[in-house]
mmCIF file of the C-alpha atoms, coordinates in Angstrom:
data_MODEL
# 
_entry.id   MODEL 
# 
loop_
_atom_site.group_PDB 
_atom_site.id 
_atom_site.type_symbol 
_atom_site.label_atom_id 
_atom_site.label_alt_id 
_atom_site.label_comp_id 
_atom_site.label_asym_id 
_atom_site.label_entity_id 
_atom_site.label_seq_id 
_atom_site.pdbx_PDB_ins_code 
_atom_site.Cartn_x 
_atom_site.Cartn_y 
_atom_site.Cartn_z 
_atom_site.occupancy 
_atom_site.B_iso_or_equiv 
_atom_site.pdbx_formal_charge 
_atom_site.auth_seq_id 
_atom_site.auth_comp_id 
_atom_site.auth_asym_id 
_atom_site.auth_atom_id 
_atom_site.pdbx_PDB_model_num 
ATOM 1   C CA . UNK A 1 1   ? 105.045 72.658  119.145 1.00 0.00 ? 1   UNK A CA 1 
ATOM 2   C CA . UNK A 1 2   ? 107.965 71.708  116.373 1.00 0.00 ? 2   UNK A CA 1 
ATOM 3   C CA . UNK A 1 3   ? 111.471 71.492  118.104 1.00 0.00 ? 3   UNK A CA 1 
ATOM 4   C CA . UNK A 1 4   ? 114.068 72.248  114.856 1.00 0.00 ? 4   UNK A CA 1 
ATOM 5   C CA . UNK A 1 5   ? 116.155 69.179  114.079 1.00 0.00 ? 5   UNK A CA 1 
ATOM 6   C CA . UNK A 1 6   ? 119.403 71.445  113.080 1.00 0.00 ? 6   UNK A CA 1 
ATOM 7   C CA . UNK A 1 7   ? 120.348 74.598  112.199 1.00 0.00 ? 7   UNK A CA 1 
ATOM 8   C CA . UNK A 1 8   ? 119.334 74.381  108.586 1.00 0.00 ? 8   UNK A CA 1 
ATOM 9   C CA . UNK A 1 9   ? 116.092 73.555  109.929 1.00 0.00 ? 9   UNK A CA 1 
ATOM 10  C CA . UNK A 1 10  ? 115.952 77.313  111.629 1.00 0.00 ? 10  UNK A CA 1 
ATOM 11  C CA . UNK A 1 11  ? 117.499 78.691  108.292 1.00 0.00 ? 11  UNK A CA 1 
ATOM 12  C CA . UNK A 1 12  ? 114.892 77.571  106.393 1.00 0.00 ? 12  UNK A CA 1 
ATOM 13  C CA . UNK A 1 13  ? 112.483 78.750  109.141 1.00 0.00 ? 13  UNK A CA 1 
ATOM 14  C CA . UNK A 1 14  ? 113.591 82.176  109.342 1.00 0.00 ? 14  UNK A CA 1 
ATOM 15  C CA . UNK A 1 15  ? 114.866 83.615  106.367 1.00 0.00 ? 15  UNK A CA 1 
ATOM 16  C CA . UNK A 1 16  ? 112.797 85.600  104.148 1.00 0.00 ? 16  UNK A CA 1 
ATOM 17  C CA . UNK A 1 17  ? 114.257 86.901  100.790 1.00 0.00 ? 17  UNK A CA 1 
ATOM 18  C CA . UNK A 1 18  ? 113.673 89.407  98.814  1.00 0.00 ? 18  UNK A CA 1 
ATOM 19  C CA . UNK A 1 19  ? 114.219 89.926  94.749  1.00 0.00 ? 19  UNK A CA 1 
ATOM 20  C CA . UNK A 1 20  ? 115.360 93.156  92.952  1.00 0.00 ? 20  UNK A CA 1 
ATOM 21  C CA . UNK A 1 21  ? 115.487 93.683  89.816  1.00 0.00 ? 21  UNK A CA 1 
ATOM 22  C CA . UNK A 1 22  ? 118.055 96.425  88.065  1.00 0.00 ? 22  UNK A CA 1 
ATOM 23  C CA . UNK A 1 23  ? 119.261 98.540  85.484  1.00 0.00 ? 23  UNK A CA 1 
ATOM 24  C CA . UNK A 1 24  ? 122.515 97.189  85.804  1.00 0.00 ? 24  UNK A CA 1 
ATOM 25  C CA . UNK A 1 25  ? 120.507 94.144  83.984  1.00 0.00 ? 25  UNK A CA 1 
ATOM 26  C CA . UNK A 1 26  ? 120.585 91.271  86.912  1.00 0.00 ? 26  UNK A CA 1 
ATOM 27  C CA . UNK A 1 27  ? 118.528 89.735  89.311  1.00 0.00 ? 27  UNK A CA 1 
ATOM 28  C CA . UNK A 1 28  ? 119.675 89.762  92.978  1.00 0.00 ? 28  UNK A CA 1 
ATOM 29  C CA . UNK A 1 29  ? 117.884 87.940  95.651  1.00 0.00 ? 29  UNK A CA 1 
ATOM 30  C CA . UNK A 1 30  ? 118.940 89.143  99.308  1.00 0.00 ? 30  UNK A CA 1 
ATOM 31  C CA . UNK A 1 31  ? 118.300 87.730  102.749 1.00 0.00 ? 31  UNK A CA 1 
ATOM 32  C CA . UNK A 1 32  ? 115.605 90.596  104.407 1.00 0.00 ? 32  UNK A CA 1 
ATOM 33  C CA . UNK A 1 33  ? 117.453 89.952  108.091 1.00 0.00 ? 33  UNK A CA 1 
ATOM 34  C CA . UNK A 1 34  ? 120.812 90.403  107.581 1.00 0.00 ? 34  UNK A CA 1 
ATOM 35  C CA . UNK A 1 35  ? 120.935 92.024  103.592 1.00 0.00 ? 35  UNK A CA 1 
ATOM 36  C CA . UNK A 1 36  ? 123.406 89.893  102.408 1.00 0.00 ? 36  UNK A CA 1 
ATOM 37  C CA . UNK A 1 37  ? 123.055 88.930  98.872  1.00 0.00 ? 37  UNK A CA 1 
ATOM 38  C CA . UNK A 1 38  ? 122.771 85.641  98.229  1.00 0.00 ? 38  UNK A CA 1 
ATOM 39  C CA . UNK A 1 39  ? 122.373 85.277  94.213  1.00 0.00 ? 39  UNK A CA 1 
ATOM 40  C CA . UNK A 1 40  ? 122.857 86.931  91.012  1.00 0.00 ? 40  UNK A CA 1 
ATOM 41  C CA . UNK A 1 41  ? 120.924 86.220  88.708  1.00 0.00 ? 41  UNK A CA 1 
ATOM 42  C CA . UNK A 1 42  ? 122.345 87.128  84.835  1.00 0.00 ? 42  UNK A CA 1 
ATOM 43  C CA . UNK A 1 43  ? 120.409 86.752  81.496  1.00 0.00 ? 43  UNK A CA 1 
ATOM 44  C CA . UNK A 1 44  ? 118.953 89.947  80.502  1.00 0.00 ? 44  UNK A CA 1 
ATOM 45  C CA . UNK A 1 45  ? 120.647 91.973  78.348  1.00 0.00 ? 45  UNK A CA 1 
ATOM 46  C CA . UNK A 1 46  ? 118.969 94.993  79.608  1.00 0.00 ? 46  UNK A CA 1 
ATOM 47  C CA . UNK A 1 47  ? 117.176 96.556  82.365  1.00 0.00 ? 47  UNK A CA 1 
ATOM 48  C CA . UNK A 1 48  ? 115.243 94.698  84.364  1.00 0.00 ? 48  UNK A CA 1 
ATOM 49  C CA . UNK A 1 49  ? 112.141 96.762  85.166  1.00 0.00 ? 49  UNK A CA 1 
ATOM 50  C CA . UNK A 1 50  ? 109.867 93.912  87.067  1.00 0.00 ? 50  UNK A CA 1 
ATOM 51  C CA . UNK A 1 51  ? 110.682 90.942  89.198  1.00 0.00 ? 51  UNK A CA 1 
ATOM 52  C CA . UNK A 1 52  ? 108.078 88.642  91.375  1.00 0.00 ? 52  UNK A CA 1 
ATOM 53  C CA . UNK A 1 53  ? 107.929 85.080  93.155  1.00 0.00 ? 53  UNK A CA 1 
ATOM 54  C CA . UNK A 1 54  ? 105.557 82.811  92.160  1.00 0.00 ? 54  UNK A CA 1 
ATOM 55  C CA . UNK A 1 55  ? 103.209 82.213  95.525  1.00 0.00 ? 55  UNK A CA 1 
ATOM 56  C CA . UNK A 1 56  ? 104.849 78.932  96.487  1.00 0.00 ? 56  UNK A CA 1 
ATOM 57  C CA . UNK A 1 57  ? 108.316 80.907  96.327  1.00 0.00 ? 57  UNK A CA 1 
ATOM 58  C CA . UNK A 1 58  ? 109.771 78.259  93.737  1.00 0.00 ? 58  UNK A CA 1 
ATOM 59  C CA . UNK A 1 59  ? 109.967 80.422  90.666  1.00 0.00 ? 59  UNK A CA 1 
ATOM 60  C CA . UNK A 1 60  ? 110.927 84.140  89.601  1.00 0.00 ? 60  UNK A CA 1 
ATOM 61  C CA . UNK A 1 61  ? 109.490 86.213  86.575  1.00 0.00 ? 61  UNK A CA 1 
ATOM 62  C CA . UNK A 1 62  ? 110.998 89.264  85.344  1.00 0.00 ? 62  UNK A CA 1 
ATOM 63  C CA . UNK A 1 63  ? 110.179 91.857  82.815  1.00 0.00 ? 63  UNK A CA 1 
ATOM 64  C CA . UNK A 1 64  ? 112.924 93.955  81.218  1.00 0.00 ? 64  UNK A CA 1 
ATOM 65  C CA . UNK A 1 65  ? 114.108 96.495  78.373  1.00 0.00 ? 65  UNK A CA 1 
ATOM 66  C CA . UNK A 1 66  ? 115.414 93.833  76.390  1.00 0.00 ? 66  UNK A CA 1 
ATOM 67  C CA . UNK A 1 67  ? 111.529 93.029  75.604  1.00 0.00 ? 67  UNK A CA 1 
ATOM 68  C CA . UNK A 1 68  ? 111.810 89.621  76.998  1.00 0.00 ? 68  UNK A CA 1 
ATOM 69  C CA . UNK A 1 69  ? 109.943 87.751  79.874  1.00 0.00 ? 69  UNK A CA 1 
ATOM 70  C CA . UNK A 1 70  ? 112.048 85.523  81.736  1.00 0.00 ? 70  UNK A CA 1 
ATOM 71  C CA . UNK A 1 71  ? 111.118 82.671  84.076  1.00 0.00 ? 71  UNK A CA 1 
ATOM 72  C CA . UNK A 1 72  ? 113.678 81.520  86.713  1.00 0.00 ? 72  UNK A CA 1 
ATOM 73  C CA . UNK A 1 73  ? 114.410 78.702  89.345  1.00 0.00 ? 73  UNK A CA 1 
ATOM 74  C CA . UNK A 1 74  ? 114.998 80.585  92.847  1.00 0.00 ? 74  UNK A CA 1 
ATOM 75  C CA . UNK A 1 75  ? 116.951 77.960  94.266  1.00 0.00 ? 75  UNK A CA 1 
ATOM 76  C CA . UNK A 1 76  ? 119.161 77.559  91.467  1.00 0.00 ? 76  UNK A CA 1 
ATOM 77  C CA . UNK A 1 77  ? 119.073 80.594  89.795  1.00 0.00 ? 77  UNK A CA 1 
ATOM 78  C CA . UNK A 1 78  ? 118.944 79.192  86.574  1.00 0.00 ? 78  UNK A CA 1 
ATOM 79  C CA . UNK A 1 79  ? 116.853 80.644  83.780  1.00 0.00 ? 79  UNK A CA 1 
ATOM 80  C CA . UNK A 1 80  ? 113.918 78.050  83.153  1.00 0.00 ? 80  UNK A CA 1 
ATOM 81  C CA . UNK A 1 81  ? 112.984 79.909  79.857  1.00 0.00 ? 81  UNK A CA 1 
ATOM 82  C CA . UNK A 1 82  ? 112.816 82.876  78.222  1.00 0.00 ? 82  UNK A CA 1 
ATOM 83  C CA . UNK A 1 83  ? 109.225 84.399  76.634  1.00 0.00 ? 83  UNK A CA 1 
ATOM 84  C CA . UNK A 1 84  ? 109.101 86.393  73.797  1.00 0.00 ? 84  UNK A CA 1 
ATOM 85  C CA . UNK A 1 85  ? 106.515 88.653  71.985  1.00 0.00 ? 85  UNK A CA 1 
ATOM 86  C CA . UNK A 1 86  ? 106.751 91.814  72.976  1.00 0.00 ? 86  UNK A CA 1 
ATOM 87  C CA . UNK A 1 87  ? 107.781 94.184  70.367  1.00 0.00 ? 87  UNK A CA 1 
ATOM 88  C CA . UNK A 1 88  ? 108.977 96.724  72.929  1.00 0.00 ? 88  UNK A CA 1 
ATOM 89  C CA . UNK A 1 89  ? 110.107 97.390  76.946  1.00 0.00 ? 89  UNK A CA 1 
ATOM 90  C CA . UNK A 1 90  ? 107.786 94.937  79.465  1.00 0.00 ? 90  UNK A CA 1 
ATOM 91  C CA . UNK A 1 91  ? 107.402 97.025  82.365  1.00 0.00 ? 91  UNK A CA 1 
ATOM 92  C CA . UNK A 1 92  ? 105.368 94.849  84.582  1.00 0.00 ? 92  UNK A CA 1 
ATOM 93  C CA . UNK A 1 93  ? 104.817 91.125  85.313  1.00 0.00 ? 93  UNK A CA 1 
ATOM 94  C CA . UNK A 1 94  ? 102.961 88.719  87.197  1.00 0.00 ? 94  UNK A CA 1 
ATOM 95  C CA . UNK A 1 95  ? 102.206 85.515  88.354  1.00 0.00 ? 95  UNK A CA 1 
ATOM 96  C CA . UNK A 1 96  ? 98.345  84.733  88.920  1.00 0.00 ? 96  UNK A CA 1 
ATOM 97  C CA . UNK A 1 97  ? 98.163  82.862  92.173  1.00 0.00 ? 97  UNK A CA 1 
ATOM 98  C CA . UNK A 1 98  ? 98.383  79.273  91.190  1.00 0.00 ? 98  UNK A CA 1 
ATOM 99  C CA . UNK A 1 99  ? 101.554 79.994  89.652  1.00 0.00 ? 99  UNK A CA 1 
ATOM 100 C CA . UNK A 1 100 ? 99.614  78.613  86.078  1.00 0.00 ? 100 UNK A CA 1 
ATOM 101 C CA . UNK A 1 101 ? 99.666  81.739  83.955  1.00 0.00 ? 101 UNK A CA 1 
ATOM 102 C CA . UNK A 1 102 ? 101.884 84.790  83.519  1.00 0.00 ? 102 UNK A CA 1 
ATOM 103 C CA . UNK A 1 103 ? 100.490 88.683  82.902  1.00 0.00 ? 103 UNK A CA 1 
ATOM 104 C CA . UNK A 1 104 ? 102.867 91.297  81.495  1.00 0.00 ? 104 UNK A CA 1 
ATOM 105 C CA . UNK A 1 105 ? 102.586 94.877  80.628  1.00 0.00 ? 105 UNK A CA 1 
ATOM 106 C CA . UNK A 1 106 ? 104.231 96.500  77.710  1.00 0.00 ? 106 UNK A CA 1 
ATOM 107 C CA . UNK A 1 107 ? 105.437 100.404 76.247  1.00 0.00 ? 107 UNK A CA 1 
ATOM 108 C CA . UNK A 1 108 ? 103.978 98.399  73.201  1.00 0.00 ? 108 UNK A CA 1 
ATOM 109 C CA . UNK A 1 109 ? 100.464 99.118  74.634  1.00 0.00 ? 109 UNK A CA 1 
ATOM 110 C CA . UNK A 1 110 ? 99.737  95.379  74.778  1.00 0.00 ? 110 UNK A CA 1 
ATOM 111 C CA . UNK A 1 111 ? 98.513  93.320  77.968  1.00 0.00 ? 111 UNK A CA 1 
ATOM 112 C CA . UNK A 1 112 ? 99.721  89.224  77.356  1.00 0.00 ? 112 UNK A CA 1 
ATOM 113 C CA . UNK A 1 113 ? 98.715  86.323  79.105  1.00 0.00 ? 113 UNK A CA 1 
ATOM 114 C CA . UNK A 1 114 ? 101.155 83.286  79.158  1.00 0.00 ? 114 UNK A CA 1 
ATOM 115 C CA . UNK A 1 115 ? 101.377 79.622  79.764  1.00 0.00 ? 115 UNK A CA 1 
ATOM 116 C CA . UNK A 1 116 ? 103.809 78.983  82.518  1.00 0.00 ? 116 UNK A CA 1 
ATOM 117 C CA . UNK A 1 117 ? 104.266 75.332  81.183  1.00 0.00 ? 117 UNK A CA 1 
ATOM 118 C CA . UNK A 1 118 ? 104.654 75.720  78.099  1.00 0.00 ? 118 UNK A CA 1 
ATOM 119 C CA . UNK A 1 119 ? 106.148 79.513  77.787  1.00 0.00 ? 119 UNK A CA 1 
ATOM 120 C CA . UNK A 1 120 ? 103.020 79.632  75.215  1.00 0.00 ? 120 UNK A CA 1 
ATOM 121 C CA . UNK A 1 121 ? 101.499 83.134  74.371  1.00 0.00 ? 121 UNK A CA 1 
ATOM 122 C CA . UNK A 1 122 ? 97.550  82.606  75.720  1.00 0.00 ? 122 UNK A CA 1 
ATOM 123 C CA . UNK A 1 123 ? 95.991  86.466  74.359  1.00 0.00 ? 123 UNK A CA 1 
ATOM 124 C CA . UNK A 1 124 ? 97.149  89.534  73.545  1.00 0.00 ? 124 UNK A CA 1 
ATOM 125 C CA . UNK A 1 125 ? 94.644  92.195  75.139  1.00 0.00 ? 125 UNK A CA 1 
ATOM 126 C CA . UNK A 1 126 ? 94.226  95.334  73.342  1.00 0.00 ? 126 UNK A CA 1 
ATOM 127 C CA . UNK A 1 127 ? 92.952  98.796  73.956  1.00 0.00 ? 127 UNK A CA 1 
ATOM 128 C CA . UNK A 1 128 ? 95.473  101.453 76.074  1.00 0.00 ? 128 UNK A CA 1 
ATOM 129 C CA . UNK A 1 129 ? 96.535  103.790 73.438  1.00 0.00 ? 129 UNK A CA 1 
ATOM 130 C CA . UNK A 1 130 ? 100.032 104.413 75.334  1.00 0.00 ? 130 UNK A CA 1 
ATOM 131 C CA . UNK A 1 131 ? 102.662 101.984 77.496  1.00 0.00 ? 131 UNK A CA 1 
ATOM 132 C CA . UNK A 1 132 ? 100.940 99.894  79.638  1.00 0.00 ? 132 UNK A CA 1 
ATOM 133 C CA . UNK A 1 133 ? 103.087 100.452 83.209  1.00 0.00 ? 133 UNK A CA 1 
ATOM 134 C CA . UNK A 1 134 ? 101.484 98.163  85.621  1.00 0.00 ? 134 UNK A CA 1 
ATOM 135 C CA . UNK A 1 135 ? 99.410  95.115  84.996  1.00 0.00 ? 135 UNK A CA 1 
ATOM 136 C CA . UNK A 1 136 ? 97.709  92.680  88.543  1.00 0.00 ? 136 UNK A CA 1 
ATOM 137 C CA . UNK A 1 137 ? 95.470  90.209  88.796  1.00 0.00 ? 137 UNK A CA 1 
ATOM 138 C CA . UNK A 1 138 ? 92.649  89.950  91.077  1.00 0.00 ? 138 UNK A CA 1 
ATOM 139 C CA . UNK A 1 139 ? 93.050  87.218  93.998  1.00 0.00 ? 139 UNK A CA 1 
ATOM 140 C CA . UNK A 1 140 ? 90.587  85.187  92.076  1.00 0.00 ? 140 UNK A CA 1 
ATOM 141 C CA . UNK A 1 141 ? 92.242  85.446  88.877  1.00 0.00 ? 141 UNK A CA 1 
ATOM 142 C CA . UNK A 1 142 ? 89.252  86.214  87.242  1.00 0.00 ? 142 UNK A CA 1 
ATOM 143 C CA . UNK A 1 143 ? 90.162  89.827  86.562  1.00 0.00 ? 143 UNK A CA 1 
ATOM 144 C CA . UNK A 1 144 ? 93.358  91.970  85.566  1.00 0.00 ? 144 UNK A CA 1 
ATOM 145 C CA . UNK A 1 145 ? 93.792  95.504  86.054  1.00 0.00 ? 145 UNK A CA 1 
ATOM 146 C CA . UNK A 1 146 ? 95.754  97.702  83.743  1.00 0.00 ? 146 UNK A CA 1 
ATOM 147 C CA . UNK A 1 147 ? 97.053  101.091 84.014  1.00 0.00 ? 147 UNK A CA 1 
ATOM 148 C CA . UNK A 1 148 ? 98.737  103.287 81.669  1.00 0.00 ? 148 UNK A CA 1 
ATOM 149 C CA . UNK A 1 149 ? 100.511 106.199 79.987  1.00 0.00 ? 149 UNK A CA 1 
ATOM 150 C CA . UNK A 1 150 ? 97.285  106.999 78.318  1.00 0.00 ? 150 UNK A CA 1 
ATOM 151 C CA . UNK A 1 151 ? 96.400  108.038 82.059  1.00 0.00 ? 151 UNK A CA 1 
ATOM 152 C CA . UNK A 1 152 ? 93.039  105.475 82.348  1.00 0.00 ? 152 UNK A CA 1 
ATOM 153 C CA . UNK A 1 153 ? 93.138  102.302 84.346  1.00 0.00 ? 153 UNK A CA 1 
ATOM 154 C CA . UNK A 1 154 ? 91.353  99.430  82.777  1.00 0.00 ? 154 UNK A CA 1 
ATOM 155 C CA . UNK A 1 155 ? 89.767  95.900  83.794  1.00 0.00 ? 155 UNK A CA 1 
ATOM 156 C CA . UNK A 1 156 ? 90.017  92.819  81.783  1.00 0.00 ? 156 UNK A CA 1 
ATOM 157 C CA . UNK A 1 157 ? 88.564  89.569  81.784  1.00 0.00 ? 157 UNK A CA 1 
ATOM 158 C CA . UNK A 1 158 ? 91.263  87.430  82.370  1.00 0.00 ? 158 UNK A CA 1 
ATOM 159 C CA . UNK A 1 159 ? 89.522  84.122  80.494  1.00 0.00 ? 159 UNK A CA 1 
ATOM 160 C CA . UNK A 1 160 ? 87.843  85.596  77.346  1.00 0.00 ? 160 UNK A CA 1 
ATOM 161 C CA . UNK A 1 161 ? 90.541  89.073  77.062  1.00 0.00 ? 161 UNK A CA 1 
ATOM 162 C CA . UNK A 1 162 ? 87.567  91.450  77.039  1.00 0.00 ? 162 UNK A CA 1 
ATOM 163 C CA . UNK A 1 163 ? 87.493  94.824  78.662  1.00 0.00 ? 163 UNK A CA 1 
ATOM 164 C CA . UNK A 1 164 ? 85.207  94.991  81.209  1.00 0.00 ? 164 UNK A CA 1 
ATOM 165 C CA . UNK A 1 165 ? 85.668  99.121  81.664  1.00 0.00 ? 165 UNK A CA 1 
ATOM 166 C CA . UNK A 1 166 ? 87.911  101.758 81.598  1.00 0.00 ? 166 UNK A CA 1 
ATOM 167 C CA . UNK A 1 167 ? 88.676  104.145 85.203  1.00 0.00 ? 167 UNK A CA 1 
ATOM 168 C CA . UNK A 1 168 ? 89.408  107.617 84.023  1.00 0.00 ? 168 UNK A CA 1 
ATOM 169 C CA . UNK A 1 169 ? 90.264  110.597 86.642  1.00 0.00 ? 169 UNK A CA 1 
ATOM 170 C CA . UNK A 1 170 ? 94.110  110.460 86.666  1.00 0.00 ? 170 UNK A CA 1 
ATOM 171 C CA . UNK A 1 171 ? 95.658  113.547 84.630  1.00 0.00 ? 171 UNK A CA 1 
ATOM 172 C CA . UNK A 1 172 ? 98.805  112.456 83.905  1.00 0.00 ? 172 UNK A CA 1 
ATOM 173 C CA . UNK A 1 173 ? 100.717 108.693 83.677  1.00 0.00 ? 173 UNK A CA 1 
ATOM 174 C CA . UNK A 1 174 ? 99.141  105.860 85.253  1.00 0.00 ? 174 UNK A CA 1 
ATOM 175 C CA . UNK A 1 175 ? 102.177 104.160 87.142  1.00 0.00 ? 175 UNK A CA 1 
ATOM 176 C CA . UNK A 1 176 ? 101.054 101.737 89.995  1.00 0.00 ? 176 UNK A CA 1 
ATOM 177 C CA . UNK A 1 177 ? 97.762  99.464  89.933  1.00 0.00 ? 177 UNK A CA 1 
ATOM 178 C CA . UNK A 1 178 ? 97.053  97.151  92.848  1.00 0.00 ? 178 UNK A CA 1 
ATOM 179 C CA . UNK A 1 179 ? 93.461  95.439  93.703  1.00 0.00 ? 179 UNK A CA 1 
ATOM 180 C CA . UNK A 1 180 ? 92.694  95.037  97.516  1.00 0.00 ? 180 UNK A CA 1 
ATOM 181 C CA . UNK A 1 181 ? 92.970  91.508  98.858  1.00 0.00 ? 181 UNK A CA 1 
ATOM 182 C CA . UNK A 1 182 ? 89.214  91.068  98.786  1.00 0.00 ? 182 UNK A CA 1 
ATOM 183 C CA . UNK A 1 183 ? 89.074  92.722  95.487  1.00 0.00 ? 183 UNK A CA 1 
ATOM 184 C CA . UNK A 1 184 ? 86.733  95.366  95.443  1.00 0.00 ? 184 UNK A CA 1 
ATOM 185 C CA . UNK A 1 185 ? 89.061  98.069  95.826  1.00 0.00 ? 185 UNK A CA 1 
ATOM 186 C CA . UNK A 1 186 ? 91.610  99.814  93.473  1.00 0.00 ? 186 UNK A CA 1 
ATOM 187 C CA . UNK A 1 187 ? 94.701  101.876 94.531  1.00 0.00 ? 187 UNK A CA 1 
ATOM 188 C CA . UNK A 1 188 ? 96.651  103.493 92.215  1.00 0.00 ? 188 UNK A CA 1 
ATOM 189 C CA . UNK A 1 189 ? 99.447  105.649 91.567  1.00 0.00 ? 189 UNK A CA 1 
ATOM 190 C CA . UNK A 1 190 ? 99.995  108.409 89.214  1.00 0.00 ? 190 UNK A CA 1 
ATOM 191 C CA . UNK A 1 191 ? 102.410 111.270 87.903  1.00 0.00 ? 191 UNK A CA 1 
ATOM 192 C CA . UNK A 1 192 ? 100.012 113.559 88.666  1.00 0.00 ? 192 UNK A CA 1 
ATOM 193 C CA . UNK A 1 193 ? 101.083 113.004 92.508  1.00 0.00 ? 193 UNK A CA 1 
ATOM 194 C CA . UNK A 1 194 ? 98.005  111.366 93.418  1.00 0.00 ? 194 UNK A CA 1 
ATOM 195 C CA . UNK A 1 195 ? 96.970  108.366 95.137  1.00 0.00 ? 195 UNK A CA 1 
ATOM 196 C CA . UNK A 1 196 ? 93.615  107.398 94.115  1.00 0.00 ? 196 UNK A CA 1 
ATOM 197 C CA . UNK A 1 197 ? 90.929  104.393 95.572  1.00 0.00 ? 197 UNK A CA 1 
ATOM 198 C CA . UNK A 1 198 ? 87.970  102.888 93.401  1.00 0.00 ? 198 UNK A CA 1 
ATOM 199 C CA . UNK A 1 199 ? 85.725  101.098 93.704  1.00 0.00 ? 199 UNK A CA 1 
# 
């Protein structure tokens, strides 16, 4: 049993916050409970099309129109640093589990890996012939899915940047990829108003 010292101590027991991201260019974080907002988060000079915490809840990445990747601190809400590379709109981005590396997904058909320490460019992956819209990796890390414009959904190495295959089925935009916790399933999400599973 832990008896709570004070009432921070329940504060920091309870709350849970969320992160938005928005077109009118911030970041907001909000308290889940009682949707207050608690931060703004300004940088971006665009909008911001993908926001995530890093696992241990420390850190924030966003994607946006402005082309940039940005990494924040969530207590402080100051920008840590800003990536850049992308030649056009990052729609998606995430942090692989150990909060280590960065994946982001681009209109500029590009997948790129990224040093968290060092705001370093790691790979460029190449091979959707339209915007990449959604980009995950794999609870191991050892794999990223991809899906696209170009209506496939593709699998990457994450260490050596090779394609490992490409899903095809969808008829239209590929908007939404997501890998099952024990990773041998696929959802995704398309404009052609399906949901589909893979395996």
């Amino acid at each position: 049993m832990y008896f709570l010292e004070n009432k921070s101590d329940l504060l920091k027991v309870i709350q849970v916050i969320i992160v938005s991201g928005s077109y009118d260019e911030t970041i907001q974080l909000w308290n889940a409970s009682s949707g207050i907002l608690i931060k703004c988060l300004k940088g971006h000079s665009d909008a911001v099309s993908s926001v995530q915490f890093s696992r241990d809840g420390n850190r924030i990445v966003s994607g946006s129109r402005d082309k940039t990747i940005r990494l924040w601190d969530a207590s402080s809400g100051e920008q840590i640093k800003s990536l850049e590379g992308h030649s056009d709109v990052v729609n998606s981005v995430q942090f692989s589990r150990d909060g280590k590396i960065i994946v982001s997904g681009s209109s500029d058909e590009t997948i790129r890996l990224w040093d968290v320490s060092s705001g370093k460019l790691i790979q460029s992956l190449e091979g959707h012939s339209s915007s990449v819209d959604s980009v995950q990796f794999s609870h191991d890390g050892k794999i990223i899915v991809s899906g696209s414009r170009d209506k496939t959904i593709r699998l990457w190495d994450a260490s050596s940047g090779e394609q490992i295959k490409s899903l095809e089925g969808h008829s239209n935009s590929v908007s939404s990829v997501h890998f099952s916790p024990d990773g041998n399933r696929i959802v995704s999400g398309s404009w052609d108003k399906t949901i589909r599973l893979w395996d």
